[in-house]
Amino acid sequence: MKRSILFDTETTGLDPATGDRVIEIAALELIGDLPTGNTFHVLVDPERDIPEEATRVHGFTLADLEGKPKFADVADEFLAFIGTDELIAHNARFDFGFLNAELKRAGRKPLDLARMVDTLDMARERFPGMPNSLDALCRRFGVDLSARTTHNALLDCKLLADV
């Protein structure tokens, strides 16, 4: 059976080229497109401030991340978890951009874009002209959003797996 990894990140902003950083990484292992229960989840010290507008999205402040590992400290563990398998994310280009910026900063090789499966692209193709955010897809497919108060990488992974 095929193994793939469904993942998500939360960040300090929208653009790694301007210094925004990863603050949370979550990944779920899928075998045959079904979650196995094997997960990777870590909060990361971004080594910079977290703008108020970003905190409004994911709920994390710099104080929440004090004492957490830096990305370079968790990079090898993350890479071991994802292996060489397909990487699935909603708006995957965003997450790949951030992870590749962090991997480069940590002296590691970037993720191969050929591994990327973007569920946002899939949704846009299947439902053209309709809202295709993760929340919109959850509502469309009857996935319970009651646990969602802010964007959280682990919860977002579980919601996407249900979608």
CSV table of N, CA and C in Angstrom, one decimal:
chain,number,residue,atom,x,y,z
A,1,MET,N,0.8,-1.2,0.0
A,1,MET,CA,0.0,0.0,0.0
A,1,MET,C,0.9,1.2,0.0
A,2,LYS,N,0.4,2.3,-0.7
A,2,LYS,CA,1.2,3.5,-0.8
A,2,LYS,C,1.2,4.3,0.5
A,3,ARG,N,2.3,4.8,0.9
A,3,ARG,CA,2.5,5.7,2.0
A,3,ARG,C,2.6,7.1,1.5
A,4,SER,N,1.9,8.0,2.2
A,4,SER,CA,2.0,9.4,1.9
A,4,SER,C,1.9,10.2,3.2
A,5,ILE,N,2.3,11.5,3.1
A,5,ILE,CA,2.3,12.3,4.3
A,5,ILE,C,1.5,13.5,4.1
A,6,LEU,N,0.5,13.7,4.9
A,6,LEU,CA,-0.3,14.9,4.9
A,6,LEU,C,0.2,15.9,5.9
A,7,PHE,N,0.5,17.1,5.5
A,7,PHE,CA,1.2,18.0,6.5
A,7,PHE,C,0.7,19.4,6.4
A,8,ASP,N,1.0,20.2,7.4
A,8,ASP,CA,0.6,21.6,7.4
A,8,ASP,C,1.7,22.4,8.3
A,9,THR,N,1.8,23.7,8.1
A,9,THR,CA,2.6,24.5,8.9
A,9,THR,C,1.8,25.8,9.3
A,10,GLU,N,2.3,26.4,10.4
A,10,GLU,CA,1.8,27.7,10.8
A,10,GLU,C,3.1,28.5,10.8
A,11,THR,N,2.9,29.8,10.5
A,11,THR,CA,4.1,30.7,10.3
A,11,THR,C,3.9,32.1,11.0
A,12,THR,N,5.0,32.9,11.0
A,12,THR,CA,4.9,34.2,11.5
A,12,THR,C,4.3,35.2,10.5
A,13,GLY,N,4.1,34.8,9.3
A,13,GLY,CA,3.6,35.7,8.2
A,13,GLY,C,3.4,34.9,6.9
A,14,LEU,N,3.4,35.6,5.8
A,14,LEU,CA,3.1,35.1,4.5
A,14,LEU,C,4.3,34.8,3.6
A,15,ASP,N,5.5,35.3,3.9
A,15,ASP,CA,6.5,35.3,2.9
A,15,ASP,C,7.9,35.0,3.6
A,16,PRO,N,8.4,33.8,3.3
A,16,PRO,CA,9.7,33.4,3.9
A,16,PRO,C,10.9,34.3,3.3
A,17,ALA,N,10.7,34.9,2.2
A,17,ALA,CA,11.7,35.7,1.6
A,17,ALA,C,11.9,37.0,2.3
A,18,THR,N,10.9,37.4,3.1
A,18,THR,CA,11.0,38.7,3.9
A,18,THR,C,11.3,38.4,5.4
A,19,GLY,N,11.6,37.1,5.7
A,19,GLY,CA,12.0,36.8,7.0
A,19,GLY,C,11.0,36.1,7.9
A,20,ASP,N,9.8,35.8,7.3
A,20,ASP,CA,8.8,35.1,8.0
A,20,ASP,C,9.3,33.6,8.2
A,21,ARG,N,8.9,33.0,9.4
A,21,ARG,CA,9.4,31.7,9.8
A,21,ARG,C,8.3,30.8,10.2
A,22,VAL,N,8.6,29.5,10.2
A,22,VAL,CA,7.7,28.4,10.6
A,22,VAL,C,7.7,28.4,12.1
A,23,ILE,N,6.5,28.3,12.7
A,23,ILE,CA,6.3,28.2,14.1
A,23,ILE,C,5.7,26.8,14.6
A,24,GLU,N,5.1,26.1,13.6
A,24,GLU,CA,4.5,24.8,13.9
A,24,GLU,C,4.5,24.0,12.7
A,25,ILE,N,4.8,22.7,12.9
A,25,ILE,CA,4.8,21.7,11.8
A,25,ILE,C,4.0,20.5,12.3
A,26,ALA,N,3.0,20.0,11.5
A,26,ALA,CA,2.3,18.8,11.9
A,26,ALA,C,2.3,18.0,10.6
A,27,ALA,N,2.3,16.7,10.8
A,27,ALA,CA,2.3,15.7,9.7
A,27,ALA,C,1.6,14.4,10.1
A,28,LEU,N,0.8,13.9,9.3
A,28,LEU,CA,0.1,12.6,9.5
A,28,LEU,C,0.5,11.6,8.5
A,29,GLU,N,0.8,10.4,8.9
A,29,GLU,CA,1.1,9.4,7.9
A,29,GLU,C,-0.2,8.8,7.4
A,30,LEU,N,-0.2,8.6,6.1
A,30,LEU,CA,-1.4,7.9,5.4
A,30,LEU,C,-0.8,6.7,4.7
A,31,ILE,N,-1.6,5.6,4.9
A,31,ILE,CA,-1.3,4.4,4.1
A,31,ILE,C,-2.6,4.1,3.3
A,32,GLY,N,-2.5,4.1,2.0
A,32,GLY,CA,-3.6,3.9,1.2
A,32,GLY,C,-4.6,5.0,1.4
A,33,ASP,N,-4.2,6.3,1.6
A,33,ASP,CA,-5.0,7.4,1.9
A,33,ASP,C,-5.7,7.5,3.2
A,34,LEU,N,-5.4,6.5,4.1
A,34,LEU,CA,-6.1,6.5,5.4
A,34,LEU,C,-5.1,6.8,6.5
A,35,PRO,N,-5.4,7.6,7.5
A,35,PRO,CA,-4.5,7.9,8.6
A,35,PRO,C,-4.2,6.7,9.4
A,36,THR,N,-2.9,6.5,9.7
A,36,THR,CA,-2.4,5.4,10.5
A,36,THR,C,-2.4,5.7,12.0
A,37,GLY,N,-2.4,6.9,12.3
A,37,GLY,CA,-2.3,7.3,13.7
A,37,GLY,C,-0.8,7.8,14.0
A,38,ASN,N,0.1,7.5,13.1
A,38,ASN,CA,1.5,7.9,13.3
A,38,ASN,C,1.6,9.4,12.9
A,39,THR,N,2.0,10.2,13.8
A,39,THR,CA,2.1,11.7,13.5
A,39,THR,C,3.4,12.3,13.9
A,40,PHE,N,3.7,13.4,13.4
A,40,PHE,CA,4.8,14.3,13.8
A,40,PHE,C,4.2,15.6,14.1
A,41,HIS,N,4.6,16.2,15.2
A,41,HIS,CA,4.0,17.5,15.6
A,41,HIS,C,5.1,18.2,16.5
A,42,VAL,N,5.4,19.5,16.1
A,42,VAL,CA,6.3,20.2,16.9
A,42,VAL,C,6.0,21.7,16.8
A,43,LEU,N,6.2,22.4,17.9
A,43,LEU,CA,6.2,23.9,17.9
A,43,LEU,C,7.6,24.3,17.8
A,44,VAL,N,7.9,25.4,17.1
A,44,VAL,CA,9.2,25.8,16.8
A,44,VAL,C,9.4,27.3,17.2
A,45,ASP,N,10.6,27.6,17.8
A,45,ASP,CA,11.0,28.9,18.2
A,45,ASP,C,11.3,29.6,16.8
A,46,PRO,N,10.6,30.7,16.4
A,46,PRO,CA,10.9,31.3,15.1
A,46,PRO,C,12.1,32.2,15.2
A,47,GLU,N,12.7,32.4,16.3
A,47,GLU,CA,13.9,33.3,16.4
A,47,GLU,C,13.6,34.7,15.9
A,48,ARG,N,12.3,35.1,16.1
A,48,ARG,CA,11.9,36.5,15.7
A,48,ARG,C,10.5,36.8,16.3
A,49,ASP,N,10.0,38.0,16.1
A,49,ASP,CA,8.7,38.3,16.7
A,49,ASP,C,7.6,37.7,15.9
A,50,ILE,N,6.4,37.6,16.5
A,50,ILE,CA,5.2,37.2,15.8
A,50,ILE,C,4.3,38.3,15.7
A,51,PRO,N,4.0,38.8,14.4
A,51,PRO,CA,3.1,40.0,14.3
A,51,PRO,C,1.7,39.6,14.8
A,52,GLU,N,1.1,40.7,15.3
A,52,GLU,CA,-0.3,40.5,15.9
A,52,GLU,C,-1.3,39.9,14.9
A,53,GLU,N,-1.2,40.3,13.6
A,53,GLU,CA,-2.1,39.7,12.6
A,53,GLU,C,-1.9,38.2,12.4
A,54,ALA,N,-0.6,37.7,12.6
A,54,ALA,CA,-0.4,36.3,12.5
A,54,ALA,C,-0.9,35.6,13.7
A,55,THR,N,-0.8,36.2,14.9
A,55,THR,CA,-1.3,35.6,16.1
A,55,THR,C,-2.8,35.5,16.0
A,56,ARG,N,-3.5,36.4,15.4
A,56,ARG,CA,-4.9,36.3,15.2
A,56,ARG,C,-5.4,35.1,14.4
A,57,VAL,N,-4.5,34.7,13.5
A,57,VAL,CA,-4.8,33.5,12.7
A,57,VAL,C,-4.6,32.2,13.4
A,58,HIS,N,-3.4,32.0,14.0
A,58,HIS,CA,-3.1,30.7,14.7
A,58,HIS,C,-3.1,30.7,16.2
A,59,GLY,N,-3.2,31.9,16.8
A,59,GLY,CA,-3.3,32.0,18.2
A,59,GLY,C,-2.0,31.9,19.0
A,60,PHE,N,-0.8,31.8,18.3
A,60,PHE,CA,0.4,31.6,19.0
A,60,PHE,C,1.1,33.0,19.2
A,61,THR,N,1.6,33.2,20.4
A,61,THR,CA,2.5,34.4,20.7
A,61,THR,C,3.9,33.9,20.9
A,62,LEU,N,4.8,34.8,20.9
A,62,LEU,CA,6.2,34.5,21.1
A,62,LEU,C,6.4,33.8,22.5
A,63,ALA,N,5.6,34.2,23.4
A,63,ALA,CA,5.7,33.6,24.8
A,63,ALA,C,5.3,32.2,24.7
A,64,ASP,N,4.4,31.8,23.9
A,64,ASP,CA,4.0,30.4,23.7
A,64,ASP,C,5.1,29.5,23.2
A,65,LEU,N,6.1,30.1,22.5
A,65,LEU,CA,7.1,29.4,21.8
A,65,LEU,C,8.5,29.5,22.5
A,66,GLU,N,8.5,30.2,23.6
A,66,GLU,CA,9.8,30.3,24.4
A,66,GLU,C,10.2,28.9,24.9
A,67,GLY,N,11.5,28.6,24.7
A,67,GLY,CA,12.0,27.3,25.1
A,67,GLY,C,11.7,26.2,24.1
A,68,LYS,N,11.0,26.4,23.0
A,68,LYS,CA,10.8,25.4,22.0
A,68,LYS,C,12.0,25.3,21.2
A,69,PRO,N,12.2,24.1,20.5
A,69,PRO,CA,13.4,23.9,19.7
A,69,PRO,C,13.4,24.9,18.5
A,70,LYS,N,14.5,25.1,18.0
A,70,LYS,CA,14.7,25.9,16.7
A,70,LYS,C,14.5,24.9,15.6
A,71,PHE,N,14.1,25.4,14.4
A,71,PHE,CA,13.9,24.5,13.2
A,71,PHE,C,15.1,23.6,13.0
A,72,ALA,N,16.3,24.1,13.0
A,72,ALA,CA,17.5,23.3,12.8
A,72,ALA,C,17.5,22.1,13.7
A,73,ASP,N,17.0,22.3,14.9
A,73,ASP,CA,17.0,21.2,15.9
A,73,ASP,C,16.0,20.1,15.6
A,74,VAL,N,15.0,20.3,14.8
A,74,VAL,CA,14.0,19.3,14.5
A,74,VAL,C,14.0,18.9,13.1
A,75,ALA,N,14.8,19.5,12.2
A,75,ALA,CA,14.8,19.3,10.8
A,75,ALA,C,15.1,17.8,10.5
A,76,ASP,N,16.1,17.2,11.1
A,76,ASP,CA,16.4,15.8,10.8
A,76,ASP,C,15.2,14.8,11.2
A,77,GLU,N,14.6,15.1,12.3
A,77,GLU,CA,13.5,14.3,12.8
A,77,GLU,C,12.3,14.4,11.8
A,78,PHE,N,12.0,15.6,11.4
A,78,PHE,CA,11.0,15.9,10.4
A,78,PHE,C,11.3,15.1,9.1
A,79,LEU,N,12.5,15.3,8.6
A,79,LEU,CA,12.9,14.6,7.3
A,79,LEU,C,12.8,13.1,7.4
A,80,ALA,N,13.2,12.6,8.6
A,80,ALA,CA,13.1,11.1,8.8
A,80,ALA,C,11.6,10.7,8.7
A,81,PHE,N,10.7,11.5,9.4
A,81,PHE,CA,9.3,11.1,9.4
A,81,PHE,C,8.7,11.1,8.0
A,82,ILE,N,9.0,12.1,7.2
A,82,ILE,CA,8.4,12.2,5.9
A,82,ILE,C,9.0,11.3,4.8
A,83,GLY,N,10.3,10.8,5.1
A,83,GLY,CA,10.9,9.9,4.2
A,83,GLY,C,11.0,10.5,2.8
A,84,THR,N,10.7,9.6,1.8
A,84,THR,CA,10.8,10.0,0.4
A,84,THR,C,9.4,10.0,-0.2
A,85,ASP,N,8.3,9.9,0.6
A,85,ASP,CA,7.0,9.8,0.2
A,85,ASP,C,6.3,11.1,-0.3
A,86,GLU,N,5.2,10.9,-1.0
A,86,GLU,CA,4.4,12.0,-1.5
A,86,GLU,C,4.0,12.9,-0.3
A,87,LEU,N,4.0,14.2,-0.5
A,87,LEU,CA,3.7,15.2,0.5
A,87,LEU,C,2.4,16.0,0.1
A,88,ILE,N,1.4,15.8,0.9
A,88,ILE,CA,0.0,16.4,0.6
A,88,ILE,C,-0.2,17.5,1.6
A,89,ALA,N,-0.7,18.7,1.0
A,89,ALA,CA,-1.0,19.8,1.8
A,89,ALA,C,-2.1,20.7,1.1
A,90,HIS,N,-2.8,21.4,1.8
A,90,HIS,CA,-3.8,22.3,1.2
A,90,HIS,C,-3.1,23.7,1.1
A,91,ASN,N,-2.9,24.1,-0.2
A,91,ASN,CA,-2.1,25.2,-0.5
A,91,ASN,C,-0.6,24.9,-0.3
A,92,ALA,N,-0.3,23.7,-0.9
A,92,ALA,CA,1.1,23.1,-0.6
A,92,ALA,C,2.2,24.0,-1.0
A,93,ARG,N,2.1,24.9,-2.0
A,93,ARG,CA,3.1,25.8,-2.5
A,93,ARG,C,3.6,26.7,-1.3
A,94,PHE,N,2.6,27.1,-0.5
A,94,PHE,CA,2.9,28.0,0.7
A,94,PHE,C,3.8,27.2,1.6
A,95,ASP,N,3.3,26.0,2.0
A,95,ASP,CA,4.0,25.2,3.0
A,95,ASP,C,5.4,24.7,2.5
A,96,PHE,N,5.5,24.3,1.2
A,96,PHE,CA,6.8,23.9,0.6
A,96,PHE,C,7.7,25.1,0.6
A,97,GLY,N,7.2,26.3,0.3
A,97,GLY,CA,8.1,27.5,0.3
A,97,GLY,C,8.7,27.8,1.7
A,98,PHE,N,7.9,27.7,2.7
A,98,PHE,CA,8.4,27.9,4.0
A,98,PHE,C,9.3,26.8,4.5
A,99,LEU,N,9.0,25.5,4.3
A,99,LEU,CA,9.8,24.4,4.7
A,99,LEU,C,11.2,24.5,3.9
A,100,ASN,N,11.1,24.8,2.6
A,100,ASN,CA,12.4,24.8,1.9
A,100,ASN,C,13.3,26.0,2.3
A,101,ALA,N,12.7,27.1,2.7
A,101,ALA,CA,13.4,28.2,3.2
A,101,ALA,C,14.1,27.8,4.6
A,102,GLU,N,13.3,27.1,5.4
A,102,GLU,CA,13.9,26.7,6.7
A,102,GLU,C,14.9,25.6,6.5
A,103,LEU,N,14.7,24.7,5.6
A,103,LEU,CA,15.7,23.6,5.3
A,103,LEU,C,17.0,24.2,4.8
A,104,LYS,N,16.9,25.2,3.9
A,104,LYS,CA,18.1,25.9,3.4
A,104,LYS,C,18.8,26.6,4.5
A,105,ARG,N,18.1,27.3,5.4
A,105,ARG,CA,18.7,28.0,6.5
A,105,ARG,C,19.4,27.0,7.4
A,106,ALA,N,18.9,25.8,7.5
A,106,ALA,CA,19.5,24.8,8.4
A,106,ALA,C,20.5,23.9,7.7
A,107,GLY,N,20.9,24.3,6.5
A,107,GLY,CA,21.9,23.5,5.7
A,107,GLY,C,21.5,22.2,5.2
A,108,ARG,N,20.2,22.0,5.0
A,108,ARG,CA,19.6,20.8,4.4
A,108,ARG,C,19.2,21.0,3.0
A,109,LYS,N,19.0,19.9,2.3
A,109,LYS,CA,18.5,20.0,0.9
A,109,LYS,C,17.0,20.3,0.9
A,110,PRO,N,16.5,21.0,-0.1
A,110,PRO,CA,15.1,21.4,-0.1
A,110,PRO,C,14.3,20.2,-0.5
A,111,LEU,N,13.0,20.2,-0.2
A,111,LEU,CA,12.1,19.2,-0.6
A,111,LEU,C,11.9,19.3,-2.1
A,112,ASP,N,11.8,18.1,-2.8
A,112,ASP,CA,11.6,18.1,-4.2
A,112,ASP,C,10.1,18.4,-4.5
A,113,LEU,N,9.9,19.4,-5.3
A,113,LEU,CA,8.6,19.8,-5.6
A,113,LEU,C,7.8,18.8,-6.4
A,114,ALA,N,8.5,17.8,-6.9
A,114,ALA,CA,7.8,16.7,-7.6
A,114,ALA,C,7.0,15.8,-6.6
A,115,ARG,N,7.3,15.9,-5.3
A,115,ARG,CA,6.6,15.2,-4.3
A,115,ARG,C,5.3,15.8,-3.9
A,116,MET,N,5.1,17.1,-4.3
A,116,MET,CA,4.0,17.9,-3.8
A,116,MET,C,2.6,17.5,-4.4
A,117,VAL,N,1.6,17.3,-3.6
A,117,VAL,CA,0.3,17.1,-3.9
A,117,VAL,C,-0.5,18.2,-3.3
A,118,ASP,N,-1.1,19.1,-4.1
A,118,ASP,CA,-1.8,20.3,-3.5
A,118,ASP,C,-3.3,20.1,-3.6
A,119,THR,N,-3.9,19.9,-2.4
A,119,THR,CA,-5.4,19.6,-2.4
A,119,THR,C,-6.2,20.9,-2.8
A,120,LEU,N,-5.6,22.1,-2.6
A,120,LEU,CA,-6.3,23.3,-3.1
A,120,LEU,C,-6.4,23.3,-4.6
A,121,ASP,N,-5.3,22.9,-5.3
A,121,ASP,CA,-5.4,22.7,-6.7
A,121,ASP,C,-6.5,21.7,-7.1
A,122,MET,N,-6.5,20.6,-6.4
A,122,MET,CA,-7.5,19.6,-6.7
A,122,MET,C,-8.9,20.1,-6.5
A,123,ALA,N,-9.1,20.8,-5.4
A,123,ALA,CA,-10.5,21.4,-5.1
A,123,ALA,C,-10.9,22.4,-6.2
A,124,ARG,N,-9.9,23.2,-6.6
A,124,ARG,CA,-10.3,24.2,-7.6
A,124,ARG,C,-10.6,23.6,-8.9
A,125,GLU,N,-10.0,22.5,-9.2
A,125,GLU,CA,-10.3,21.7,-10.5
A,125,GLU,C,-11.7,21.1,-10.4
A,126,ARG,N,-12.0,20.5,-9.2
A,126,ARG,CA,-13.2,19.8,-9.0
A,126,ARG,C,-14.4,20.7,-8.8
A,127,PHE,N,-14.2,21.8,-8.1
A,127,PHE,CA,-15.2,22.8,-7.8
A,127,PHE,C,-14.9,24.2,-8.3
A,128,PRO,N,-14.8,24.4,-9.6
A,128,PRO,CA,-14.4,25.7,-10.1
A,128,PRO,C,-15.3,26.8,-9.8
A,129,GLY,N,-14.8,27.9,-9.4
A,129,GLY,CA,-15.6,29.1,-9.1
A,129,GLY,C,-16.2,29.0,-7.7
A,130,MET,N,-16.0,28.0,-6.9
A,130,MET,CA,-16.6,27.9,-5.6
A,130,MET,C,-15.5,28.1,-4.6
A,131,PRO,N,-15.9,28.5,-3.3
A,131,PRO,CA,-14.9,28.6,-2.3
A,131,PRO,C,-14.2,27.3,-2.0
A,132,ASN,N,-12.9,27.3,-1.9
A,132,ASN,CA,-12.2,26.0,-1.7
A,132,ASN,C,-11.2,26.0,-0.6
A,133,SER,N,-11.4,26.9,0.3
A,133,SER,CA,-10.6,26.9,1.6
A,133,SER,C,-10.8,25.6,2.3
A,134,LEU,N,-10.0,25.3,3.2
A,134,LEU,CA,-10.2,24.1,4.0
A,134,LEU,C,-11.5,24.1,4.8
A,135,ASP,N,-11.8,25.3,5.3
A,135,ASP,CA,-13.1,25.4,6.0
A,135,ASP,C,-14.3,25.2,5.1
A,136,ALA,N,-14.2,25.7,3.9
A,136,ALA,CA,-15.3,25.6,2.9
A,136,ALA,C,-15.4,24.1,2.5
A,137,LEU,N,-14.3,23.4,2.3
A,137,LEU,CA,-14.4,22.0,2.0
A,137,LEU,C,-15.0,21.2,3.1
A,138,CYS,N,-14.6,21.5,4.4
A,138,CYS,CA,-15.2,20.8,5.5
A,138,CYS,C,-16.7,21.0,5.5
A,139,ARG,N,-17.2,22.2,5.3
A,139,ARG,CA,-18.6,22.4,5.3
A,139,ARG,C,-19.3,21.7,4.1
A,140,ARG,N,-18.6,21.7,2.9
A,140,ARG,CA,-19.2,21.0,1.8
A,140,ARG,C,-19.3,19.5,2.0
A,141,PHE,N,-18.3,18.9,2.7
A,141,PHE,CA,-18.3,17.4,2.9
A,141,PHE,C,-18.8,17.0,4.3
A,142,GLY,N,-19.4,18.0,5.1
A,142,GLY,CA,-20.0,17.6,6.4
A,142,GLY,C,-18.9,17.3,7.4
A,143,VAL,N,-17.7,17.8,7.3
A,143,VAL,CA,-16.7,17.6,8.4
A,143,VAL,C,-16.9,18.6,9.5
A,144,ASP,N,-16.9,18.1,10.7
A,144,ASP,CA,-17.2,18.9,11.9
A,144,ASP,C,-16.0,19.9,12.2
A,145,LEU,N,-16.4,21.1,12.2
A,145,LEU,CA,-15.4,22.2,12.4
A,145,LEU,C,-15.5,22.8,13.8
A,146,SER,N,-16.2,22.1,14.7
A,146,SER,CA,-16.5,22.7,16.1
A,146,SER,C,-15.2,22.9,16.9
A,147,ALA,N,-14.2,22.1,16.6
A,147,ALA,CA,-12.9,22.2,17.4
A,147,ALA,C,-12.1,23.4,16.9
A,148,ARG,N,-12.4,24.0,15.8
A,148,ARG,CA,-11.6,25.0,15.1
A,148,ARG,C,-11.9,26.4,15.7
A,149,THR,N,-11.0,26.9,16.5
A,149,THR,CA,-11.1,28.3,17.0
A,149,THR,C,-10.1,29.1,16.3
A,150,THR,N,-8.9,28.6,16.0
A,150,THR,CA,-7.8,29.2,15.3
A,150,THR,C,-7.2,28.2,14.3
A,151,HIS,N,-6.4,28.6,13.4
A,151,HIS,CA,-5.6,27.7,12.6
A,151,HIS,C,-4.6,27.0,13.4
A,152,ASN,N,-4.6,25.7,13.4
A,152,ASN,CA,-3.6,24.9,14.2
A,152,ASN,C,-3.2,23.8,13.2
A,153,ALA,N,-1.9,23.6,13.0
A,153,ALA,CA,-1.4,22.7,12.0
A,153,ALA,C,-1.9,21.3,12.2
A,154,LEU,N,-1.9,20.8,13.5
A,154,LEU,CA,-2.3,19.4,13.7
A,154,LEU,C,-3.8,19.2,13.4
A,155,LEU,N,-4.6,20.2,13.9
A,155,LEU,CA,-6.0,20.1,13.7
A,155,LEU,C,-6.3,20.2,12.1
A,156,ASP,N,-5.6,21.1,11.5
A,156,ASP,CA,-5.8,21.3,10.0
A,156,ASP,C,-5.5,20.0,9.3
A,157,CYS,N,-4.5,19.3,9.7
A,157,CYS,CA,-4.1,18.0,9.1
A,157,CYS,C,-5.3,17.0,9.3
A,158,LYS,N,-5.8,16.9,10.5
A,158,LYS,CA,-6.9,16.0,10.8
A,158,LYS,C,-8.1,16.4,10.0
A,159,LEU,N,-8.4,17.7,9.8
A,159,LEU,CA,-9.6,18.1,9.0
A,159,LEU,C,-9.4,17.7,7.6
A,160,LEU,N,-8.2,18.0,7.1
A,160,LEU,CA,-7.9,17.7,5.7
A,160,LEU,C,-8.0,16.2,5.4
A,161,ALA,N,-7.5,15.4,6.3
A,161,ALA,CA,-7.6,13.9,6.2
A,161,ALA,C,-9.1,13.5,6.1
A,162,ASP,N,-9.9,14.1,6.9
A,162,ASP,CA,-11.4,13.8,6.9
A,162,ASP,C,-12.0,14.3,5.6
A,163,VAL,N,-11.6,15.4,5.0
A,163,VAL,CA,-12.1,15.9,3.8
A,163,VAL,C,-11.7,14.9,2.7
